[in-house]
Short mmCIF file of C-alpha atoms in Angstrom, two decimals:
data_model
loop_
_atom_site.label_atom_id
_atom_site.label_comp_id
_atom_site.label_asym_id
_atom_site.label_seq_id
_atom_site.Cartn_x
_atom_site.Cartn_y
_atom_site.Cartn_z
CA UNK A 1 35.64 -24.60 15.24
CA UNK A 2 35.49 -21.24 13.46
CA UNK A 3 35.78 -22.72 9.95
CA UNK A 4 32.81 -25.00 10.71
CA UNK A 5 30.73 -22.14 12.13
CA UNK A 6 31.54 -19.78 9.26
CA UNK A 7 30.71 -22.19 6.43
CA UNK A 8 27.53 -21.50 4.49
CA UNK A 9 26.86 -25.25 4.42
CA UNK A 10 26.40 -25.26 8.20
CA UNK A 11 24.42 -22.01 8.22
CA UNK A 12 22.10 -23.18 5.47
CA UNK A 13 20.76 -25.97 7.67
CA UNK A 14 18.96 -23.48 9.95
CA UNK A 15 15.49 -22.48 8.73
CA UNK A 16 15.91 -18.74 9.35
CA UNK A 17 19.42 -18.72 7.88
CA UNK A 18 18.28 -20.64 4.81
CA UNK A 19 15.68 -17.97 4.06
CA UNK A 20 18.18 -15.19 4.77
CA UNK A 21 20.77 -16.69 2.42
CA UNK A 22 18.15 -17.06 -0.32
CA UNK A 23 17.07 -13.41 0.06
CA UNK A 24 20.57 -11.85 0.11
CA UNK A 25 20.88 -11.35 -3.68
CA UNK A 26 17.37 -9.85 -3.81
CA UNK A 27 18.17 -7.48 -0.93
CA UNK A 28 21.35 -6.27 -2.64
CA UNK A 29 19.52 -5.78 -5.94
CA UNK A 30 16.64 -3.88 -4.30
CA UNK A 31 19.07 -1.57 -2.52
CA UNK A 32 20.89 -0.73 -5.75
CA UNK A 33 17.68 0.91 -7.01
CA UNK A 34 18.83 3.85 -4.86
CA UNK A 35 21.90 4.19 -7.09
CA UNK A 36 20.68 7.45 -8.68
CA UNK A 37 20.69 9.28 -5.33
CA UNK A 38 24.33 8.34 -4.55
CA UNK A 39 27.72 8.91 -6.19
CA UNK A 40 29.40 5.66 -7.33
CA UNK A 41 27.26 3.37 -5.17
CA UNK A 42 28.67 -0.15 -4.72
CA UNK A 43 27.04 -3.05 -2.91
CA UNK A 44 29.35 -6.02 -2.36
CA UNK A 45 28.85 -9.42 -0.76
CA UNK A 46 30.24 -10.03 2.70
CA UNK A 47 30.88 -13.08 4.79
CA UNK A 48 30.34 -13.89 8.42
CA UNK A 49 31.58 -11.26 10.88
CA UNK A 50 32.65 -12.60 14.29
CA UNK A 51 33.17 -10.42 17.35
CA UNK A 52 36.83 -10.18 18.34
CA UNK A 53 35.92 -9.98 22.00
CA UNK A 54 32.97 -12.40 22.06
CA UNK A 55 33.70 -15.02 19.40
CA UNK A 56 30.37 -16.74 20.00
CA UNK A 57 28.64 -13.66 18.49
CA UNK A 58 28.44 -13.21 14.76
CA UNK A 59 26.49 -11.47 12.02
CA UNK A 60 26.01 -12.13 8.33
CA UNK A 61 24.96 -8.89 6.59
CA UNK A 62 23.43 -8.99 3.12
CA UNK A 63 26.13 -6.68 1.81
CA UNK A 64 28.56 -3.83 2.35
CA UNK A 65 27.39 -0.50 0.92
CA UNK A 66 29.93 2.11 -0.17
CA UNK A 67 29.62 5.35 -2.10
CA UNK A 68 31.53 8.63 -2.47
CA UNK A 69 28.85 10.69 -0.67
CA UNK A 70 28.13 8.58 2.47
CA UNK A 71 30.00 6.57 5.08
CA UNK A 72 30.29 2.79 4.46
CA UNK A 73 27.46 0.78 6.00
CA UNK A 74 26.03 -2.71 6.19
CA UNK A 75 22.92 -3.85 4.37
#
C-alpha cells in the first residue's frame, strides 16, 4: 500500500494536496530570496515522509533547506 499512498498521482486527486503540489516550486523559489543572508544555501525537493512508528502519518514538505551556517530544516 505504501507505493500507492506515496505516489503524486494519488495525492494530486485531493483538493488541498493539488494546491500544495502546485505551490511547491513557488515556495522553494521564494525561500531562496534569503540566499544572501546564508552561506551556500540549498533548497532541494523532497518526497513523502512517513512515520516509522505510525505509518499512517506522513508529511510532504516543500523542500529541504541546508546551508553552512544553520542546521538543516524543512520548508
